[in-house]
Amino acid sequence: MVIGCGPVGLGAVAALLERGAGPVVASVPSALRRAAAARLGAHRMCLTYPPQEFGATLARLADGRIDAAALITAEAGLGALDAAFASLRRPEEHIKVLIRPELPGTRLVRPGA
């Protein structure tokens, strides 16, 4: 089961299918993303939470009930986009890289550095 079918989840669906795993179940409230998973070959689709939960989660992030800063493990300016994408290929290093266009340089920096 793949929970969430954004770019990473859809990549997981494709990788599982490429390796012959199955059945592959894609779980996401978005009809657009369920359709993308189906096009990639996922066997079944399901919802794990109500679609309105996404908006509620964004509201909790916006008002501070969820600490978004706890998810940001690095920051990068536009000159460091290549480094940011390369680092996200190594999930043991980062959770979320925040892109801040005003940051100079070509390297990732730790939040607040």
C-alpha positions as protocol buffer text, in pm:
chain_id: "A"
residue {
  index: 1
  type: MET
  ca { x: 0 y: 0 z: 0 }
}
residue {
  index: 2
  type: VAL
  ca { x: 127 y: 343 z: -95 }
}
residue {
  index: 3
  type: ILE
  ca { x: -25 y: 617 z: 122 }
}
residue {
  index: 4
  type: GLY
  ca { x: -15 y: 951 z: -56 }
}
residue {
  index: 5
  type: CYS
  ca { x: 38 y: 986 z: -430 }
}
residue {
  index: 6
  type: GLY
  ca { x: 231 y: 1304 z: -475 }
}
residue {
  index: 7
  type: PRO
  ca { x: 551 y: 1278 z: -678 }
}
residue {
  index: 8
  type: VAL
  ca { x: 720 y: 1055 z: -420 }
}
residue {
  index: 9
  type: GLY
  ca { x: 419 y: 827 z: -374 }
}
residue {
  index: 10
  type: LEU
  ca { x: 369 y: 793 z: -748 }
}
residue {
  index: 11
  type: GLY
  ca { x: 737 y: 708 z: -780 }
}
residue {
  index: 12
  type: ALA
  ca { x: 688 y: 440 z: -516 }
}
residue {
  index: 13
  type: VAL
  ca { x: 392 y: 297 z: -712 }
}
residue {
  index: 14
  type: ALA
  ca { x: 606 y: 281 z: -1026 }
}
residue {
  index: 15
  type: ALA
  ca { x: 902 y: 125 z: -842 }
}
residue {
  index: 16
  type: LEU
  ca { x: 685 y: -142 z: -677 }
}
residue {
  index: 17
  type: LEU
  ca { x: 529 y: -237 z: -1007 }
}
residue {
  index: 18
  type: GLU
  ca { x: 868 y: -243 z: -1180 }
}
residue {
  index: 19
  type: ARG
  ca { x: 984 y: -494 z: -918 }
}
residue {
  index: 20
  type: GLY
  ca { x: 678 y: -714 z: -970 }
}
residue {
  index: 21
  type: ALA
  ca { x: 514 y: -634 z: -635 }
}
residue {
  index: 22
  type: GLY
  ca { x: 141 y: -662 z: -616 }
}
residue {
  index: 23
  type: PRO
  ca { x: -127 y: -596 z: -568 }
}
residue {
  index: 24
  type: VAL
  ca { x: -27 y: -231 z: -538 }
}
residue {
  index: 25
  type: VAL
  ca { x: -289 y: -24 z: -358 }
}
residue {
  index: 26
  type: ALA
  ca { x: -270 y: 355 z: -389 }
}
residue {
  index: 27
  type: SER
  ca { x: -437 y: 551 z: -110 }
}
residue {
  index: 28
  type: VAL
  ca { x: -502 y: 920 z: -169 }
}
residue {
  index: 29
  type: PRO
  ca { x: -812 y: 1145 z: -155 }
}
residue {
  index: 30
  type: SER
  ca { x: -731 y: 1329 z: -479 }
}
residue {
  index: 31
  type: ALA
  ca { x: -912 y: 1188 z: -783 }
}
residue {
  index: 32
  type: LEU
  ca { x: -640 y: 1335 z: -1008 }
}
residue {
  index: 33
  type: ARG
  ca { x: -366 y: 1152 z: -817 }
}
residue {
  index: 34
  type: ARG
  ca { x: -566 y: 827 z: -800 }
}
residue {
  index: 35
  type: ALA
  ca { x: -601 y: 846 z: -1179 }
}
residue {
  index: 36
  type: ALA
  ca { x: -226 y: 900 z: -1215 }
}
residue {
  index: 37
  type: ALA
  ca { x: -159 y: 595 z: -995 }
}
residue {
  index: 38
  type: ALA
  ca { x: -399 y: 391 z: -1208 }
}
residue {
  index: 39
  type: ARG
  ca { x: -221 y: 503 z: -1526 }
}
residue {
  index: 40
  type: LEU
  ca { x: 105 y: 382 z: -1375 }
}
residue {
  index: 41
  type: GLY
  ca { x: -58 y: 44 z: -1313 }
}
residue {
  index: 42
  type: ALA
  ca { x: -173 y: 47 z: -949 }
}
residue {
  index: 43
  type: HIS
  ca { x: -423 y: -233 z: -896 }
}
residue {
  index: 44
  type: ARG
  ca { x: -661 y: -59 z: -654 }
}
residue {
  index: 45
  type: MET
  ca { x: -733 y: 285 z: -517 }
}
residue {
  index: 46
  type: CYS
  ca { x: -876 y: 381 z: -180 }
}
residue {
  index: 47
  type: LEU
  ca { x: -928 y: 682 z: 45 }
}
residue {
  index: 48
  type: THR
  ca { x: -771 y: 675 z: 390 }
}
residue {
  index: 49
  type: TYR
  ca { x: -911 y: 1002 z: 518 }
}
residue {
  index: 50
  type: PRO
  ca { x: -1175 y: 1251 z: 409 }
}
residue {
  index: 51
  type: PRO
  ca { x: -1062 y: 1498 z: 139 }
}
residue {
  index: 52
  type: GLN
  ca { x: -1145 y: 1793 z: 367 }
}
residue {
  index: 53
  type: GLU
  ca { x: -873 y: 1673 z: 605 }
}
residue {
  index: 54
  type: PHE
  ca { x: -609 y: 1819 z: 369 }
}
residue {
  index: 55
  type: GLY
  ca { x: -753 y: 2170 z: 412 }
}
residue {
  index: 56
  type: ALA
  ca { x: -784 y: 2121 z: 786 }
}
residue {
  index: 57
  type: THR
  ca { x: -420 y: 2016 z: 807 }
}
residue {
  index: 58
  type: LEU
  ca { x: -315 y: 2327 z: 613 }
}
residue {
  index: 59
  type: ALA
  ca { x: -516 y: 2538 z: 857 }
}
residue {
  index: 60
  type: ARG
  ca { x: -340 y: 2371 z: 1153 }
}
residue {
  index: 61
  type: LEU
  ca { x: -3 y: 2443 z: 990 }
}
residue {
  index: 62
  type: ALA
  ca { x: -101 y: 2806 z: 924 }
}
residue {
  index: 63
  type: ASP
  ca { x: -216 y: 2875 z: 1279 }
}
residue {
  index: 64
  type: GLY
  ca { x: 79 y: 2698 z: 1442 }
}
residue {
  index: 65
  type: ARG
  ca { x: -96 y: 2397 z: 1593 }
}
residue {
  index: 66
  type: ILE
  ca { x: 140 y: 2185 z: 1381 }
}
residue {
  index: 67
  type: ASP
  ca { x: 505 y: 2292 z: 1396 }
}
residue {
  index: 68
  type: ALA
  ca { x: 604 y: 2306 z: 1029 }
}
residue {
  index: 69
  type: ALA
  ca { x: 959 y: 2406 z: 1123 }
}
residue {
  index: 70
  type: ALA
  ca { x: 1007 y: 2061 z: 1274 }
}
residue {
  index: 71
  type: LEU
  ca { x: 978 y: 1913 z: 924 }
}
residue {
  index: 72
  type: ILE
  ca { x: 1231 y: 2145 z: 756 }
}
residue {
  index: 73
  type: THR
  ca { x: 1578 y: 1993 z: 768 }
}
residue {
  index: 74
  type: ALA
  ca { x: 1752 y: 2229 z: 524 }
}
residue {
  index: 75
  type: GLU
  ca { x: 1707 y: 2551 z: 328 }
}
residue {
  index: 76
  type: ALA
  ca { x: 1831 y: 2638 z: -20 }
}
residue {
  index: 77
  type: GLY
  ca { x: 1843 y: 2938 z: -247 }
}
residue {
  index: 78
  type: LEU
  ca { x: 1779 y: 2918 z: -620 }
}
residue {
  index: 79
  type: GLY
  ca { x: 2147 y: 2854 z: -681 }
}
residue {
  index: 80
  type: ALA
  ca { x: 2125 y: 2540 z: -469 }
}
residue {
  index: 81
  type: LEU
  ca { x: 1826 y: 2375 z: -639 }
}
residue {
  index: 82
  type: ASP
  ca { x: 2045 y: 2099 z: -786 }
}
residue {
  index: 83
  type: ALA
  ca { x: 2187 y: 2026 z: -443 }
}
residue {
  index: 84
  type: ALA
  ca { x: 1839 y: 2030 z: -289 }
}
residue {
  index: 85
  type: PHE
  ca { x: 1701 y: 1774 z: -534 }
}
residue {
  index: 86
  type: ALA
  ca { x: 2012 y: 1558 z: -504 }
}
residue {
  index: 87
  type: SER
  ca { x: 1982 y: 1556 z: -124 }
}
residue {
  index: 88
  type: LEU
  ca { x: 1618 y: 1447 z: -138 }
}
residue {
  index: 89
  type: ARG
  ca { x: 1730 y: 1130 z: -317 }
}
residue {
  index: 90
  type: ARG
  ca { x: 1888 y: 1036 z: 17 }
}
residue {
  index: 91
  type: PRO
  ca { x: 1591 y: 1022 z: 257 }
}
residue {
  index: 92
  type: GLU
  ca { x: 1813 y: 955 z: 557 }
}
residue {
  index: 93
  type: GLU
  ca { x: 1947 y: 1310 z: 522 }
}
residue {
  index: 94
  type: HIS
  ca { x: 1638 y: 1527 z: 480 }
}
residue {
  index: 95
  type: ILE
  ca { x: 1264 y: 1541 z: 532 }
}
residue {
  index: 96
  type: LYS
  ca { x: 1184 y: 1874 z: 366 }
}
residue {
  index: 97
  type: VAL
  ca { x: 1414 y: 2125 z: 197 }
}
residue {
  index: 98
  type: LEU
  ca { x: 1265 y: 2474 z: 205 }
}
residue {
  index: 99
  type: ILE
  ca { x: 1345 y: 2680 z: -104 }
}
residue {
  index: 100
  type: ARG
  ca { x: 1415 y: 3043 z: -14 }
}
residue {
  index: 101
  type: PRO
  ca { x: 1500 y: 3237 z: -333 }
}
residue {
  index: 102
  type: GLU
  ca { x: 1683 y: 3511 z: -144 }
}
residue {
  index: 103
  type: LEU
  ca { x: 1946 y: 3275 z: 1 }
}
residue {
  index: 104
  type: PRO
  ca { x: 2285 y: 3307 z: -173 }
}
residue {
  index: 105
  type: GLY
  ca { x: 2514 y: 3024 z: -269 }
}
residue {
  index: 106
  type: THR
  ca { x: 2495 y: 2677 z: -416 }
}
residue {
  index: 107
  type: ARG
  ca { x: 2484 y: 2472 z: -96 }
}
residue {
  index: 108
  type: LEU
  ca { x: 2213 y: 2366 z: 144 }
}
residue {
  index: 109
  type: VAL
  ca { x: 2211 y: 2528 z: 485 }
}
residue {
  index: 110
  type: ARG
  ca { x: 2056 y: 2413 z: 810 }
}
residue {
  index: 111
  type: PRO
  ca { x: 1745 y: 2608 z: 912 }
}
residue {
  index: 112
  type: GLY
  ca { x: 1833 y: 2926 z: 1096 }
}
residue {
  index: 113
  type: ALA
  ca { x: 2203 y: 2908 z: 1000 }
}
